[in-house]
PDB file of C-alpha atoms and ligand atoms in Angstrom:
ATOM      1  CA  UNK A   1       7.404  30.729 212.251  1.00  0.00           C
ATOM      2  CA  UNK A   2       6.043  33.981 213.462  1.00  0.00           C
ATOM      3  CA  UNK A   3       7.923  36.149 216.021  1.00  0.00           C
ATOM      4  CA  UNK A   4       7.016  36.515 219.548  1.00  0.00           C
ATOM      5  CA  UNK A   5       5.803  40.048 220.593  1.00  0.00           C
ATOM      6  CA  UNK A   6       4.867  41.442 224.171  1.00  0.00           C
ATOM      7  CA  UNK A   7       2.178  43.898 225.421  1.00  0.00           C
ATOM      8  CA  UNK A   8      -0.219  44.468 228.273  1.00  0.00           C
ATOM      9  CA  UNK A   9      -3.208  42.142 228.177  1.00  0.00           C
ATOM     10  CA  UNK A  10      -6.646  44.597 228.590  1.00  0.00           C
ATOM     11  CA  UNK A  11      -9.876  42.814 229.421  1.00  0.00           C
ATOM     12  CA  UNK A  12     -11.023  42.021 225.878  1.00  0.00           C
ATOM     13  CA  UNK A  13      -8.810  39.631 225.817  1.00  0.00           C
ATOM     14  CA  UNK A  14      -9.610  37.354 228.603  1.00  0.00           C
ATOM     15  CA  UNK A  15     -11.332  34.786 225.899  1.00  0.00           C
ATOM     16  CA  UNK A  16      -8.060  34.213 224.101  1.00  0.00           C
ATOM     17  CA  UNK A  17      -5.898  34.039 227.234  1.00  0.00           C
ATOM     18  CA  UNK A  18      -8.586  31.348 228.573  1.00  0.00           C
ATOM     19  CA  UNK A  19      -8.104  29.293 225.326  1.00  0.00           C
ATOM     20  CA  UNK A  20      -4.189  29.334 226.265  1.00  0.00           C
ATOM     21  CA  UNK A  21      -5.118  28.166 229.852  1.00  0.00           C
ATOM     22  CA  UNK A  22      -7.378  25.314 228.648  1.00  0.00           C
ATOM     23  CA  UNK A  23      -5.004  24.483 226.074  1.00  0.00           C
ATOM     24  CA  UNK A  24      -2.332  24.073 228.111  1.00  0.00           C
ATOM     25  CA  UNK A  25      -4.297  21.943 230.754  1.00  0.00           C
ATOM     26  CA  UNK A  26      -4.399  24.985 233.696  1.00  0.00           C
ATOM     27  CA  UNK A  27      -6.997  25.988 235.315  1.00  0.00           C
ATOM     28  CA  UNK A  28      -8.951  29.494 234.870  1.00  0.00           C
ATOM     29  CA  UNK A  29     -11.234  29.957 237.596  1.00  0.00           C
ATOM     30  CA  UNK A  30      -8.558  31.393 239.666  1.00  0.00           C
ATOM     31  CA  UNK A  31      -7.348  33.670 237.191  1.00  0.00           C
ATOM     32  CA  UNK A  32     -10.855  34.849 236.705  1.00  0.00           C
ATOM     33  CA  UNK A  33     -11.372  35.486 240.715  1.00  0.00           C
ATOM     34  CA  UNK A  34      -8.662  37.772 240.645  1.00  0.00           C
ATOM     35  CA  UNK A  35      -9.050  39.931 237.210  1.00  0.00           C
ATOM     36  CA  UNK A  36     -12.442  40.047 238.832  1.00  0.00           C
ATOM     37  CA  UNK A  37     -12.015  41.117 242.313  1.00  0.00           C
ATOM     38  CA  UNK A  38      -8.038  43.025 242.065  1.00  0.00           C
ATOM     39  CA  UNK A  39      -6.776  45.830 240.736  1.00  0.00           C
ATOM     40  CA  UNK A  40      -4.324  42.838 238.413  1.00  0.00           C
ATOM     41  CA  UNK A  41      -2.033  43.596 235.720  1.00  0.00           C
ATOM     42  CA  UNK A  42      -0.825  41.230 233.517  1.00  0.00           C
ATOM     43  CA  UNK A  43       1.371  41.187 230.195  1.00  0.00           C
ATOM     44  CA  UNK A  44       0.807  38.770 226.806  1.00  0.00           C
ATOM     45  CA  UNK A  45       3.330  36.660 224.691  1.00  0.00           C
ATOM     46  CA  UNK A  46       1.571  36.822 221.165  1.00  0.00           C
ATOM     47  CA  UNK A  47       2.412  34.866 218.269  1.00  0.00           C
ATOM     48  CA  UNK A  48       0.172  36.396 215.467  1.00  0.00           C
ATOM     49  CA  UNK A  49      -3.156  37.025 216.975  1.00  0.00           C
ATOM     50  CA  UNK A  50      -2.629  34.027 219.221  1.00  0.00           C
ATOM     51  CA  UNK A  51      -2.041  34.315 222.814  1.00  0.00           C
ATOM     52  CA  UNK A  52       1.329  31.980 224.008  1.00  0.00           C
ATOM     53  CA  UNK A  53       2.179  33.213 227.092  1.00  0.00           C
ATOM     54  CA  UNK A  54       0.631  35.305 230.153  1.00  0.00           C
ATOM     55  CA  UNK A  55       1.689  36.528 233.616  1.00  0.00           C
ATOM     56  CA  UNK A  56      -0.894  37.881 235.745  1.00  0.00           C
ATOM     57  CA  UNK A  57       0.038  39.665 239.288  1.00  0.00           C
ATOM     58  CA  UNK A  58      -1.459  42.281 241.835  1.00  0.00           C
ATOM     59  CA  UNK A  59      -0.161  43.934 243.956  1.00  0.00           C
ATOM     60  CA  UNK A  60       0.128  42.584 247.546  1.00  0.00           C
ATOM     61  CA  UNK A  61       1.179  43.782 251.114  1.00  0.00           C
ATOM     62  CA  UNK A  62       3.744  40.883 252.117  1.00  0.00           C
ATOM     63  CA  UNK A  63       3.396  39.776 256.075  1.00  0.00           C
ATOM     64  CA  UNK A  64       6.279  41.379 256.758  1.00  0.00           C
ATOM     65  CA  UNK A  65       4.915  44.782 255.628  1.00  0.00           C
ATOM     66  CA  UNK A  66       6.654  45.261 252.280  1.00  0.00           C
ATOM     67  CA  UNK A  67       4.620  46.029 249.195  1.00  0.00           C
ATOM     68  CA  UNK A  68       5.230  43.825 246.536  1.00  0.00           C
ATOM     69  CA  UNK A  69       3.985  42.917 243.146  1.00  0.00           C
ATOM     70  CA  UNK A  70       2.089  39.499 243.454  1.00  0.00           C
ATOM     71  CA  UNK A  71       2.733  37.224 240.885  1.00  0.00           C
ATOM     72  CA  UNK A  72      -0.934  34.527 240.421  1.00  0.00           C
ATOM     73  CA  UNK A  73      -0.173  32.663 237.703  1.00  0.00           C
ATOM     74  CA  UNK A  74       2.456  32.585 234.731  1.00  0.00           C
ATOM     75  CA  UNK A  75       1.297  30.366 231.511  1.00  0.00           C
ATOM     76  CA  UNK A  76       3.786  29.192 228.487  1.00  0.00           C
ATOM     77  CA  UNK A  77       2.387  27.564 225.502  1.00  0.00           C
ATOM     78  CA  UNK A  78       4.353  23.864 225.626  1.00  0.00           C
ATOM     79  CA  UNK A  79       5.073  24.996 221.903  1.00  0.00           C
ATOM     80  CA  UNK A  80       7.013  28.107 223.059  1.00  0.00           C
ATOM     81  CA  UNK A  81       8.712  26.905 226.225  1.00  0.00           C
ATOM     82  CA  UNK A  82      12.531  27.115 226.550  1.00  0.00           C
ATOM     83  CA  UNK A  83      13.060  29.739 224.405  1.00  0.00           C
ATOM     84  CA  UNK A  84      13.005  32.613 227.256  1.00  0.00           C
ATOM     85  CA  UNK A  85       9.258  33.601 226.866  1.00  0.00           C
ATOM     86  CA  UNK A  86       8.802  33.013 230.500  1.00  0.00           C
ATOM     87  CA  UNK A  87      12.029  35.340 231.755  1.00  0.00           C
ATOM     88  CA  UNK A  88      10.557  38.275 229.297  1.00  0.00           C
ATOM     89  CA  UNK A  89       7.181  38.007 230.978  1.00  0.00           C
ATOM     90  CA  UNK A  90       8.535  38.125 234.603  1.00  0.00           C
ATOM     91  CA  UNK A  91      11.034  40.596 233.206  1.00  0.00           C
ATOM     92  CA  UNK A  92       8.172  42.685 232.308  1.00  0.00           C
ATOM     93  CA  UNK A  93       6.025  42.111 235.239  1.00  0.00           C
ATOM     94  CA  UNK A  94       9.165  43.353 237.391  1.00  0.00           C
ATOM     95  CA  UNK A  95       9.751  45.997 235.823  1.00  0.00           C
ATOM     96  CA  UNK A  96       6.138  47.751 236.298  1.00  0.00           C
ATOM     97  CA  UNK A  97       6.710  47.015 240.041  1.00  0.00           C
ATOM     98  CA  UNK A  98      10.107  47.956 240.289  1.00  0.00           C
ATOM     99  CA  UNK A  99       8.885  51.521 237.899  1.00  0.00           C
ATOM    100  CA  UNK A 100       6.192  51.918 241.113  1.00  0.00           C
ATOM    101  CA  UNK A 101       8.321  51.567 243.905  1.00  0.00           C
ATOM    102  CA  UNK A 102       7.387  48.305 245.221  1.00  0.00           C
ATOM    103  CA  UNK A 103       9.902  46.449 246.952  1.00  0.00           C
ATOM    104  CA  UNK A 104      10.068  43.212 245.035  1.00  0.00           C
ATOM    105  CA  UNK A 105       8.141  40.358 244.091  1.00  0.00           C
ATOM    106  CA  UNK A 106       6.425  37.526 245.647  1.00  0.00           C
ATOM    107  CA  UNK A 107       5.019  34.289 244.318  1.00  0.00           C
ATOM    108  CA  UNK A 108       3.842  30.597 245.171  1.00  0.00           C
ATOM    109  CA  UNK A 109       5.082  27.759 243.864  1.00  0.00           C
ATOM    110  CA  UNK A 110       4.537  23.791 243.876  1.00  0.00           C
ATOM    111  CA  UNK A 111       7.493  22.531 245.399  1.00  0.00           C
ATOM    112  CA  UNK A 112       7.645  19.471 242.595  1.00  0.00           C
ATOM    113  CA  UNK A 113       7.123  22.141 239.476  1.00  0.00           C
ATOM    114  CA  UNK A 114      10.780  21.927 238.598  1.00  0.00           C
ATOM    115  CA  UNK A 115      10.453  24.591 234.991  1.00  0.00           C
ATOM    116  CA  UNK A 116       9.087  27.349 237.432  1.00  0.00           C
ATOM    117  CA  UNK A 117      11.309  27.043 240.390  1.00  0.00           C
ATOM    118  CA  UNK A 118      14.482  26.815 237.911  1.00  0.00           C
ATOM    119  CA  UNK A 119      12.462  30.089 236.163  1.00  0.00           C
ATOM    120  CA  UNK A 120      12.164  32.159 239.578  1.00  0.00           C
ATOM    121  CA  UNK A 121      15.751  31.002 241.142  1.00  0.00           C
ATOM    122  CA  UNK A 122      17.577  31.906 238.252  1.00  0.00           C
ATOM    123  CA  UNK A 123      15.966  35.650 238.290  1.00  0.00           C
ATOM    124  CA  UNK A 124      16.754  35.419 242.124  1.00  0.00           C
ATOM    125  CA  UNK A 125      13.890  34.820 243.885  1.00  0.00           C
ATOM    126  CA  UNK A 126      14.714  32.514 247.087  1.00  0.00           C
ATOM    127  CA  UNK A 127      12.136  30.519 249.279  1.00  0.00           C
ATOM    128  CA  UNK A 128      10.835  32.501 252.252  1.00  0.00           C
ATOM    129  CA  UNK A 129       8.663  29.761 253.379  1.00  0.00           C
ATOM    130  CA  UNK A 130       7.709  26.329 252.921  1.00  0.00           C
ATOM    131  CA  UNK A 131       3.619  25.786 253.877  1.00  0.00           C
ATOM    132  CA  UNK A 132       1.971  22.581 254.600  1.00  0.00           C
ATOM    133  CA  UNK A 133      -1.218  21.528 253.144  1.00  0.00           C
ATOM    134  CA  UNK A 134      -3.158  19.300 255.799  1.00  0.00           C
ATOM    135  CA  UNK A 135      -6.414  17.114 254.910  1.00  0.00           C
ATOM    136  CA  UNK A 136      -9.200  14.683 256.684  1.00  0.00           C
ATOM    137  CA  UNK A 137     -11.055  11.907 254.844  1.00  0.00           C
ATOM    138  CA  UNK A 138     -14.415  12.278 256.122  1.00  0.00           C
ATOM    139  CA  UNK A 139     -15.096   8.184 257.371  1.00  0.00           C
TER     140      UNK A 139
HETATM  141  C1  COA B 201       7.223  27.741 234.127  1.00  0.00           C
HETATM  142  C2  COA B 201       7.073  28.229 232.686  1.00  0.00           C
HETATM  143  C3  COA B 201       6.190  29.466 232.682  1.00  0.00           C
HETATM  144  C4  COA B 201       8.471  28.594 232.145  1.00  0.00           C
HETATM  145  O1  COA B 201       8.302  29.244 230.895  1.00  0.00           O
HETATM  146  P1  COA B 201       9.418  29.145 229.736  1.00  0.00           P
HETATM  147  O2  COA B 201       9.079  30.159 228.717  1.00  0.00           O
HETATM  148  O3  COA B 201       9.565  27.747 229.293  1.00  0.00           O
HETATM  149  O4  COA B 201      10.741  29.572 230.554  1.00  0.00           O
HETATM  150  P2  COA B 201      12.044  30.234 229.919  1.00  0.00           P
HETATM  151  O5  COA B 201      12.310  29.650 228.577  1.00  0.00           O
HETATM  152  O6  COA B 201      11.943  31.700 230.023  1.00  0.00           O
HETATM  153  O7  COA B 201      13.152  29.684 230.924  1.00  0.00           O
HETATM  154  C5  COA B 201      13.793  30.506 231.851  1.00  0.00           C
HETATM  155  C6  COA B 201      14.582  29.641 232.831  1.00  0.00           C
HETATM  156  O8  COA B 201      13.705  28.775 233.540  1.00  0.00           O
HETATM  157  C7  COA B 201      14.339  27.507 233.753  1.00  0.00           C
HETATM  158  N1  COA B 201      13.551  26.467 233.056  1.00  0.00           N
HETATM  159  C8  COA B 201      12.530  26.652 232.179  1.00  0.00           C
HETATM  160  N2  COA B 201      12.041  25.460 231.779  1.00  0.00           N
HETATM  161  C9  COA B 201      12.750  24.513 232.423  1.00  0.00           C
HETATM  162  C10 COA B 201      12.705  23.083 232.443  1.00  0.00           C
HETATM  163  N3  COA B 201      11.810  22.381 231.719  1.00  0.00           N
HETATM  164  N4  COA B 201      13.591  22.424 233.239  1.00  0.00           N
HETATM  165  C11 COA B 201      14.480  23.100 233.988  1.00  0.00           C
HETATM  166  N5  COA B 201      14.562  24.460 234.008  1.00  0.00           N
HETATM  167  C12 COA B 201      13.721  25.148 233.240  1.00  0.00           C
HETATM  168  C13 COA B 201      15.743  27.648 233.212  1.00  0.00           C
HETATM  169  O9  COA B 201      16.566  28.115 234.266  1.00  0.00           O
HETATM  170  C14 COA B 201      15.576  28.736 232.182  1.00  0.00           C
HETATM  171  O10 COA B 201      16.763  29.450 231.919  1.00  0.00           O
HETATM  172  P3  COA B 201      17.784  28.962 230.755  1.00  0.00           P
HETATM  173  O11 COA B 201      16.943  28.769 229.511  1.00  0.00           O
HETATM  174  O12 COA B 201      18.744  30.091 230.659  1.00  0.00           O
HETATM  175  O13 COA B 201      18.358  27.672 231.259  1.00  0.00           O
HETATM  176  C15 COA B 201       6.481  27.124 231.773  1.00  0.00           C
HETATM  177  O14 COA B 201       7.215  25.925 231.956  1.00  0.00           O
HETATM  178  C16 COA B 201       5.000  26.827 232.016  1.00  0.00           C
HETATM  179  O15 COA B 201       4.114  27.477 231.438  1.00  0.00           O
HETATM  180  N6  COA B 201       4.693  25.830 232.881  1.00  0.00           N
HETATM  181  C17 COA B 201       3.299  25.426 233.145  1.00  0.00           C
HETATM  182  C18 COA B 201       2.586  26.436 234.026  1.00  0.00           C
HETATM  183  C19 COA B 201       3.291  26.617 235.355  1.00  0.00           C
HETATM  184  O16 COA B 201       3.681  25.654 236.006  1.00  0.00           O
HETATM  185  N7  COA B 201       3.415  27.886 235.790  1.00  0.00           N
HETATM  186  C20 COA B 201       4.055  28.246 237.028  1.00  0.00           C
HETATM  187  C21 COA B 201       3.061  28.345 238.123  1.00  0.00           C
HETATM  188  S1  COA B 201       3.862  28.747 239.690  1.00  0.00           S
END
């Protein structure tokens, strides 16, 4: 098996990093409004020439006036999960924030994606707040 290697993902490699995303199920569109329309940085897990992993972030003025690095989406190849690929990612995105002077990190999660939540408490992140999504069924 090939070895895992990191590095900062540049534009011409948006087609690989969308073959991770449809690969793994998750969608791109997002991911594509925001390399689009942010100054984003985001950092690669390669295996090879493959892309297995990708964190993608901006930096964001919190609500309660703190700058912090914005993390949009975080993406490990089921075949490389568990094995810390995630944490180094994160670790990585952190540390270009924390080199900057932001003030820390900020990210949404599902409350039922159990892997990520696990991922982000055990680097210390704690829930700020809990939103509610609210729907009508047009009759
Ligand atoms: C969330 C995700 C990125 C984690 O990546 P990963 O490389 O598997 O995570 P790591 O191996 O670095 O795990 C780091 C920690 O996360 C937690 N964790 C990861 N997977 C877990 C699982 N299946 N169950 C419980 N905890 C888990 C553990 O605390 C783990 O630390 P430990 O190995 O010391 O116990 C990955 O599961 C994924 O791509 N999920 C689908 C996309 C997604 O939901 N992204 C998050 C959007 S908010």
């Amino acid at each position: 098996m090939l070895s895992i290697s990191y590095r900062r993902f540049a534009l011409s490699d948006w087609e690989r990093v969308r073959a991770l995303l449809s690969h793994e199920g998750e969608a791109s569109e997002h991911d594509a409004d925001v390399l689009a329309s942010q100054p984003a940085e985001a950092w690669l897990a390669m295996e090879g020439d493959q892309v297995v992993g990708w964190v993608l972030t901006r930096p964001l003025l919190s609500e309660d006036g703190v700058q912090r690095g914005g993390v949009e989406d975080i993406v490990v190849a089921r075949t490389q999960r568990g094995r810390g690929v995630g944490r180094h990612l994160m670790e990585l995105a952190e540390s270009h924030y924390r080199q900057r002077g932001f003030g820390g990190m900020q990210l949404n999660v599902r409350a039922d994606n159990e892997p990520a939540r696990r991922l982000y408490e055990s680097m210390g992140y704690a829930i700020v707040q809990h939103r509610l999504r609210m729907s009508k069924q047009f009759r």
